[in-house]
CSV table of C-alpha atoms and ligand atoms in Angstrom, one decimal:
chain,number,residue,atom,x,y,z
A,275,MET,CA,38.7,123.0,-36.3
A,276,ALA,CA,35.3,122.1,-34.8
A,277,MET,CA,35.3,118.8,-32.8
A,278,THR,CA,32.0,116.9,-33.0
A,279,LYS,CA,30.5,113.5,-32.4
A,280,ASN,CA,30.5,112.2,-36.1
A,281,GLY,CA,34.1,111.4,-37.1
A,282,ILE,CA,36.9,113.0,-39.0
A,283,GLU,CA,34.9,114.9,-41.7
A,284,ASP,CA,32.8,116.6,-38.9
A,285,ARG,CA,35.9,118.3,-37.7
A,286,VAL,CA,36.2,120.3,-41.0
A,287,ASP,CA,34.8,124.0,-40.4
A,288,VAL,CA,31.6,125.0,-42.1
A,289,ILE,CA,29.6,128.2,-42.4
A,290,THR,CA,26.0,127.9,-43.4
A,291,ILE,CA,24.2,130.5,-45.2
A,292,ASP,CA,20.6,130.0,-45.5
A,293,GLY,CA,17.8,132.2,-46.6
A,294,PRO,CA,15.2,132.9,-49.5
A,295,SER,CA,15.9,133.5,-53.1
A,296,GLY,CA,17.5,137.0,-53.7
A,297,SER,CA,18.9,137.4,-50.3
A,298,GLY,CA,22.4,137.6,-51.5
A,299,LYS,CA,23.3,134.1,-50.5
A,300,GLY,CA,25.1,133.2,-53.6
A,301,THR,CA,27.3,136.3,-54.2
A,302,ILE,CA,28.1,136.6,-50.4
A,303,SER,CA,28.9,132.9,-50.1
A,304,ARG,CA,31.2,132.8,-53.0
A,305,LEU,CA,33.1,135.9,-51.6
A,306,LEU,CA,33.5,134.4,-48.2
A,307,ALA,CA,34.6,131.1,-49.8
A,308,ASN,CA,37.3,132.9,-51.8
A,309,SER,CA,38.5,135.0,-48.9
A,310,LEU,CA,38.9,132.0,-46.5
A,311,GLY,CA,40.1,129.9,-49.2
A,312,TRP,CA,37.4,127.3,-48.5
A,313,HIS,CA,35.1,125.1,-50.8
A,314,PHE,CA,31.5,126.3,-51.9
A,315,LEU,CA,28.6,124.4,-51.9
A,316,ASP,CA,25.7,125.8,-54.1
A,317,SER,CA,22.8,123.3,-53.0
A,318,GLY,CA,20.2,125.2,-55.0
A,319,ALA,CA,22.0,124.3,-58.2
A,320,LEU,CA,21.6,120.6,-57.3
A,321,TYR,CA,17.8,120.9,-56.9
A,322,ARG,CA,17.7,123.1,-60.2
A,323,LEU,CA,19.8,120.2,-61.8
A,324,VAL,CA,17.4,117.5,-60.6
A,325,GLY,CA,14.3,119.7,-61.9
A,326,LEU,CA,16.2,120.2,-65.3
A,327,ALA,CA,17.0,116.4,-65.7
A,328,ALA,CA,13.3,115.4,-64.6
A,329,THR,CA,11.9,117.5,-67.4
A,330,ARG,CA,14.5,116.0,-70.0
A,331,HIS,CA,13.8,112.6,-69.1
A,332,ALA,CA,9.9,113.1,-68.7
A,333,ILE,CA,9.9,112.4,-65.1
A,334,LYS,CA,6.8,114.0,-63.4
A,335,PHE,CA,7.2,116.0,-60.4
A,336,ASP,CA,5.0,114.0,-58.4
A,337,ASP,CA,6.9,110.7,-59.1
A,338,SER,CA,8.7,110.6,-56.0
A,339,THR,CA,10.3,107.2,-56.7
A,340,GLY,CA,11.5,108.4,-60.2
A,341,LEU,CA,12.7,111.7,-59.0
A,342,ALA,CA,14.8,110.0,-56.1
A,343,THR,CA,16.4,107.6,-58.5
A,344,LEU,CA,17.2,110.5,-60.9
A,345,ALA,CA,18.8,112.4,-57.9
A,346,ALA,CA,20.8,109.6,-56.5
A,347,HIS,CA,22.4,109.0,-59.9
A,348,LEU,CA,22.6,112.5,-61.2
A,349,ASP,CA,25.5,113.0,-63.5
A,350,VAL,CA,26.8,116.5,-62.7
A,351,GLU,CA,30.1,118.1,-62.5
A,352,PHE,CA,31.1,121.4,-61.1
A,353,VAL,CA,34.0,123.0,-62.5
A,354,SER,CA,35.5,126.3,-60.8
A,355,ASP,CA,36.4,129.4,-62.8
A,356,ASP,CA,40.1,130.3,-62.4
A,357,ASP,CA,39.0,133.4,-60.3
A,358,GLY,CA,36.9,131.3,-58.0
A,359,MET,CA,33.9,133.5,-58.5
A,360,GLY,CA,32.0,131.3,-61.0
A,361,THR,CA,31.4,127.7,-61.6
A,362,ASN,CA,30.7,126.0,-64.8
A,363,ILE,CA,28.0,123.3,-64.2
A,364,PHE,CA,27.6,120.1,-66.5
A,365,LEU,CA,24.7,117.9,-66.6
A,366,GLU,CA,25.3,114.6,-68.3
A,367,GLY,CA,28.2,116.3,-70.1
A,368,GLU,CA,26.4,119.3,-71.3
A,369,GLU,CA,27.2,122.7,-70.0
A,370,VAL,CA,24.0,124.0,-68.3
A,371,THR,CA,25.5,126.8,-66.2
A,372,ASN,CA,23.1,129.7,-67.6
A,373,THR,CA,20.2,127.1,-68.3
A,374,ILE,CA,19.6,126.4,-64.8
A,375,ARG,CA,19.4,129.9,-63.7
A,376,SER,CA,16.2,130.8,-65.4
A,377,GLU,CA,13.2,131.4,-63.5
A,378,GLU,CA,11.7,128.4,-64.7
A,379,CYS,CA,14.2,126.1,-63.5
A,380,GLY,CA,14.1,127.9,-60.2
A,381,ASN,CA,10.4,127.1,-60.0
A,382,ASP,CA,10.9,123.4,-61.0
A,383,ALA,CA,13.7,123.3,-58.4
A,384,SER,CA,11.5,124.4,-55.8
A,385,LYS,CA,8.9,121.8,-56.7
A,386,VAL,CA,11.2,118.7,-56.7
A,387,ALA,CA,12.9,120.3,-53.6
A,388,ALA,CA,9.6,119.7,-51.8
A,389,VAL,CA,9.8,116.0,-52.4
A,390,GLN,CA,11.4,114.2,-49.3
A,391,THR,CA,13.0,111.2,-51.3
A,392,VAL,CA,14.8,113.8,-53.5
A,393,ARG,CA,16.1,115.6,-50.3
A,394,ASN,CA,17.3,112.1,-48.9
A,395,ALA,CA,19.0,111.2,-52.1
A,396,LEU,CA,20.8,114.5,-52.2
A,397,PHE,CA,21.9,114.4,-48.5
A,398,GLU,CA,25.2,112.5,-48.8
A,399,ARG,CA,26.1,114.3,-51.9
A,400,GLN,CA,26.0,117.7,-50.2
A,401,ARG,CA,27.8,116.2,-47.1
A,402,ALA,CA,30.6,115.2,-49.4
A,403,PHE,CA,31.4,118.8,-50.1
A,404,LEU,CA,32.7,119.1,-46.4
A,405,VAL,CA,36.4,118.8,-47.0
A,406,THR,CA,39.5,120.5,-45.7
A,407,PRO,CA,40.2,123.5,-45.4
A,408,GLY,CA,36.6,124.4,-45.0
A,409,LEU,CA,33.1,124.8,-46.6
A,410,ILE,CA,30.8,127.7,-47.3
A,411,ALA,CA,27.4,125.8,-47.6
A,412,ASP,CA,24.6,127.9,-49.3
A,413,GLY,CA,20.8,126.8,-49.3
A,414,ARG,CA,17.8,126.7,-47.5
A,415,ASP,CA,18.4,123.9,-44.7
A,416,MET,CA,22.4,123.9,-44.5
A,417,GLY,CA,22.1,124.8,-41.0
A,418,THR,CA,19.1,122.9,-40.0
A,419,VAL,CA,19.4,119.6,-41.8
A,420,ILE,CA,22.8,119.2,-43.6
A,421,PHE,CA,25.2,120.6,-41.4
A,422,PRO,CA,23.5,121.0,-38.0
A,423,ASP,CA,26.9,121.0,-36.2
A,424,ALA,CA,28.2,124.1,-38.2
A,425,ARG,CA,29.9,126.6,-35.6
A,426,LEU,CA,28.4,129.6,-37.5
A,427,LYS,CA,25.1,129.7,-39.0
A,428,ILE,CA,23.7,132.7,-40.9
A,429,PHE,CA,20.2,133.3,-42.1
A,430,LEU,CA,20.0,136.2,-44.7
A,431,THR,CA,16.9,137.9,-45.4
A,432,ALA,CA,15.8,140.8,-47.5
A,433,SER,CA,12.4,142.4,-48.4
A,434,LEU,CA,10.5,140.7,-51.2
A,435,GLU,CA,10.7,143.9,-53.2
A,436,GLU,CA,14.4,144.0,-52.9
A,437,ARG,CA,15.1,140.4,-53.5
A,438,ALA,CA,13.0,140.7,-56.9
A,439,SER,CA,14.7,143.9,-58.0
A,440,ARG,CA,18.2,142.1,-57.4
A,441,ARG,CA,17.0,138.9,-59.2
A,442,TYR,CA,15.9,141.3,-62.2
A,443,LYS,CA,19.3,142.9,-62.5
A,444,GLN,CA,21.1,139.5,-62.2
A,445,LEU,CA,19.0,138.1,-65.0
A,446,LYS,CA,19.5,141.2,-67.1
A,447,GLN,CA,23.3,141.1,-66.7
A,448,LYS,CA,23.4,137.4,-67.8
A,449,GLY,CA,21.4,138.5,-70.9
A,450,LEU,CA,18.4,136.4,-69.8
A,451,SER,CA,14.8,137.8,-70.2
A,452,ALA,CA,13.2,139.3,-67.2
A,453,ASN,CA,9.9,141.1,-66.0
A,454,LEU,CA,9.9,142.6,-62.6
A,455,SER,CA,6.3,142.2,-61.8
A,456,ALA,CA,6.4,138.7,-62.8
A,457,LEU,CA,9.5,138.0,-60.8
A,458,LEU,CA,7.8,139.5,-57.6
A,459,GLU,CA,4.9,137.1,-58.0
A,460,GLU,CA,7.1,134.2,-58.8
A,461,LEU,CA,9.4,134.9,-55.8
A,462,SER,CA,6.5,135.1,-53.4
A,463,VAL,CA,4.9,131.9,-54.7
A,464,ARG,CA,8.4,130.2,-54.4
A,465,ASP,CA,8.9,131.6,-50.8
A,466,GLU,CA,5.6,130.3,-49.8
A,467,ARG,CA,6.3,126.8,-51.1
A,468,ASP,CA,9.8,126.7,-49.7
A,469,ARG,CA,8.4,127.9,-46.2
A,470,ASN,CA,5.4,125.8,-46.0
A,471,ARG,CA,6.6,122.4,-47.3
A,472,SER,CA,6.8,119.7,-44.7
A,473,SER,CA,10.3,118.7,-45.7
A,474,SER,CA,13.1,120.6,-44.5
A,475,PRO,CA,11.2,124.0,-44.8
A,476,LEU,CA,13.0,127.2,-45.3
A,477,VAL,CA,13.4,128.3,-41.5
A,478,ALA,CA,16.3,129.8,-39.4
A,479,ALA,CA,18.1,127.4,-37.3
A,480,ALA,CA,17.4,128.1,-33.6
A,481,ASP,CA,21.1,129.1,-33.4
A,482,ALA,CA,21.4,131.0,-36.6
A,483,VAL,CA,22.2,134.7,-36.9
A,484,THR,CA,19.8,136.5,-39.1
A,485,ILE,CA,21.0,139.4,-41.2
A,486,ASP,CA,18.7,141.5,-43.0
A,487,THR,CA,20.4,142.6,-46.2
A,488,SER,CA,17.7,144.9,-47.5
A,489,ASP,CA,19.7,148.1,-47.0
A,490,MET,CA,23.3,146.6,-46.7
A,491,GLY,CA,25.9,146.4,-49.6
A,492,ILE,CA,27.5,143.0,-50.4
A,493,ASP,CA,30.8,144.1,-48.9
A,494,GLU,CA,29.0,145.1,-45.6
A,495,VAL,CA,27.5,141.7,-45.4
A,496,VAL,CA,30.7,139.8,-46.1
A,497,ALA,CA,32.5,142.1,-43.3
A,498,LYS,CA,29.9,141.2,-41.1
A,499,VAL,CA,29.8,137.6,-41.6
A,500,SER,CA,33.7,137.4,-41.5
A,501,ALA,CA,33.6,139.3,-38.2
A,502,LEU,CA,31.2,136.8,-36.7
A,503,TRP,CA,33.4,134.0,-37.9
A,504,GLN,CA,36.5,135.6,-36.0
A,505,GLN,CA,34.6,135.6,-33.0
A,506,VAL,CA,33.4,132.0,-32.9
A,507,SER,CA,36.6,130.5,-34.5
A,508,VAL,CA,39.0,131.9,-31.7
B,311,LIG,O1,19.0,129.0,-54.3
B,311,LIG,P1,18.2,128.7,-55.6
B,311,LIG,O2,17.2,129.7,-55.8
B,311,LIG,O3,19.2,128.1,-56.6
B,311,LIG,O4,17.3,127.4,-55.1
B,311,LIG,C1,16.4,126.8,-56.0
B,311,LIG,C2,15.2,126.2,-55.2
B,311,LIG,O5,15.8,124.9,-54.6
B,311,LIG,C3,14.5,126.9,-54.2
B,311,LIG,O6,13.3,127.4,-54.5
B,311,LIG,C4,14.4,125.9,-53.1
B,311,LIG,C5,15.3,124.7,-53.3
B,311,LIG,N1,16.5,124.6,-52.5
B,311,LIG,C6,16.2,123.7,-51.2
B,311,LIG,O7,14.9,123.5,-51.0
B,311,LIG,N2,17.2,123.4,-50.5
B,311,LIG,C7,18.2,124.0,-50.6
B,311,LIG,N3,19.3,123.7,-49.7
B,311,LIG,C8,18.7,124.8,-51.7
B,311,LIG,C9,17.6,125.0,-52.5
């Protein structure tokens, strides 16, 4: 276990997996969490839920006070599937697992995620996922802001074209509508916003290992991260 300055919870191990949309973070993180028997934090889902709740409660994306209050009191529940590879997500008691995966929710998430008061409001909620035996934390600022003491930080990348094509296949598999050229455009706008915002921009931590997954299979990436963990955890 990692010993750090901040008390008991910080002694629990965490591997952070950051990167842009479609880099494979979600799938890789879940597989790693399963193979290690650790918990999984899908931080993007929290921002998607804030965006959805804001729309439903008619809170504007430039109302930083209203958004922060909403984020601080967000009534959400994450319920794992039996096989651990899926999570059913509830917002105010209603299941929104598929609803929040739409591109519209992704774009709204990216907008509310640029608001510092929202990020502050979600900070402790994300830290609370750090419980034994360990945590795989998936997001944009896991290694830079939320878990800066993590012993292993991964930054996953892939070309824009590859990421758009993966997202297209994912949406189709879920029975959601998708258009490849629109996805390319939306992903590049979202990347721009996530990378250039002043609050916790999408950037690799100085001590992160960057892996370009454009030409790698899922199993190959999982094996690579597992091997890196073996090296740092001995
Ligand atoms: O990983 P995702 O596509 O579900 O994330 C949706 C949006 O949320 C993404 O465009 C940026 C934002 N996000 C963030 O700013 N910080 C995180 N830790 C996770 C997601």
